[in-house]
């Protein structure tokens, strides 16, 4: 039995992780967290009987305490989430909180010495150098859950790291693949949320539509696999069957293929080096795949990808500005306060005016996040 904690258990990754747990019987759930979805976390408490639950929103946590009749301890706020991230007698913490909100809990979990199954990418985009250094100091494993990085992790098992020539990250291209800037002017929230291959939380779905998700994934790969920017290529592969590839120096390319089901990378991250079949996962029917297509991404139309490359090249707190401006701009788009094409414009504007801090401390990152968040909200939320 492996004891696990799931941070963000009520989301897309969180609920799929619990499905893996439900079907494998290899795991004991010790802690769960959410922002305010207390109806769902109450059901999860009833089914998985965790020792601790933390709800970020304090008034929701209070309501949950009145609903729960088990021995589960209900904690609240950031302190509560950090406490659940740092519980003792836990082997793996699944990080499935959305956005930079995952950064401090991830650091707390690593400081405690837990292995991490990492779905969240924003913590590496903003604090990759801190997480990487701490993971080495504490000698813990970070098992990538993000499908592309999980695929690369699998492909890399086939050869020594020194023989890797290039990482090839696949992108579906999102719902607007092939569109022009003019076409994108008037796209709706519903159209942007209509991802062709994956069912995910709203924020990452919009990031997939702008290709910022791919930009974040380049930065994520840079930290997870110590690969410089020049050795990370993005290729549009609309079928989402190959989840990413690794090219070795002899010219061999190893690809990981599977149906678009996050329970596959989740089980791999939880069981490594073993594997389990999760009931309900479909095997690929190779004979039915007529063709696999690949094309270069259009970084002029999907400017967010280019901005992510620029931010990674600059380093320092520039990647935090990239992330925070994106978080706020996506929220504004979802609230219909700005258009789809405004998203990269806002990010670029705030990146251009940022005075970069190189090799930032955690506090610098938190301060920059707060400052950019407030500035954009003041400017656009009237
Ligand atoms: N979904 C997917 O297939 C994939 C997701 N990822 C990454 O995984 C992470 C989670 O994505 P996804 O599951 O889609 O997101 P969801 O929006 O579906 O879920 C987010 C989870 O985080 C909680 N949460 C949200 N905001 C906060 C906060 N400020 N503090 C604490 N908890 C919070 C939510 O609680 P509540 O429900 O109460 O709001 C929920 O449990 C993201 O970083 C995403 O990029 C990566 C690859 C694939
Ligand atoms: C499932 C997953 O890992 C997502 O990050 C997915 O890759 C999004 O699809 P895009 O390739 O459209 O960004
Ligand atoms: Mn991904």
XYZ file of N, CA and C and ligand atoms in Angstrom, residues 121 145-148 170-175 195-196 198 200 204 207-209 211 213-214 217 240 262, ligand 2:
88
model
N 1.848 22.660 -14.239
C 3.052 23.118 -14.945
C 3.448 24.516 -14.527
N 3.195 14.090 -14.813
C 1.863 13.596 -15.183
C 1.418 14.221 -16.504
N 1.806 15.468 -16.749
C 1.461 16.147 -17.999
C 1.780 15.174 -19.143
N 0.829 14.964 -20.050
C 0.942 13.828 -20.981
C 2.233 13.855 -21.803
N 2.650 15.061 -22.231
C 3.851 15.147 -23.081
C 5.098 14.779 -22.291
N 4.611 17.237 -28.821
C 3.485 17.352 -29.756
C 2.416 18.286 -29.198
N 1.754 18.985 -30.122
C 0.645 19.900 -29.776
C -0.537 19.528 -30.647
N -1.715 19.494 -30.059
C -2.886 19.186 -30.908
C -3.179 20.340 -31.862
N -2.767 21.540 -31.468
C -3.122 22.736 -32.253
C -4.399 23.377 -31.727
N -5.109 22.631 -30.864
C -6.314 23.192 -30.238
C -7.460 23.368 -31.225
N -8.554 24.008 -30.774
C -9.750 24.127 -31.628
C -9.560 25.083 -32.802
N -12.123 21.810 -26.945
C -10.867 21.158 -27.343
C -11.160 19.906 -28.171
N -10.406 19.707 -29.267
C -10.723 18.561 -30.139
C -10.475 17.191 -29.504
N -9.093 16.550 -25.819
C -8.976 16.350 -24.371
C -10.093 17.080 -23.634
N -10.583 18.842 -20.219
C -9.707 19.314 -19.126
C -10.375 20.501 -18.435
N -6.622 25.433 -18.556
C -5.686 24.766 -19.472
C -6.310 24.614 -20.867
N -5.641 27.767 -22.568
C -4.197 27.784 -22.877
C -3.875 26.902 -24.082
N -4.610 25.811 -24.249
C -4.388 24.965 -25.427
C -4.830 25.696 -26.686
N -5.911 26.457 -26.579
C -6.435 27.183 -27.749
C -5.492 28.306 -28.185
N -2.237 28.207 -27.576
C -0.909 27.557 -27.635
C 0.017 27.984 -26.498
N -0.369 26.781 -23.636
C -0.114 25.504 -22.971
C 1.184 24.889 -23.496
N 1.388 24.988 -24.812
C 2.609 24.399 -25.380
C 3.831 25.200 -24.943
N 4.686 24.153 -21.661
C 5.261 22.800 -21.676
C 6.724 22.796 -22.123
N -3.320 13.858 -31.540
C -2.981 13.575 -30.116
C -2.889 12.067 -29.850
N -5.923 10.675 -19.645
C -4.926 11.058 -18.636
C -4.706 9.984 -17.568
C -3.504 16.303 -21.735
C -2.404 17.263 -21.703
O -1.300 16.950 -21.337
C -2.665 18.638 -22.148
O -1.613 19.504 -21.755
C -2.796 18.557 -23.634
O -1.532 18.377 -24.157
C -3.445 19.748 -24.188
O -3.466 19.655 -25.558
P -2.701 20.644 -26.519
O -1.671 19.854 -27.219
O -3.825 21.124 -27.393
O -2.135 21.764 -25.711
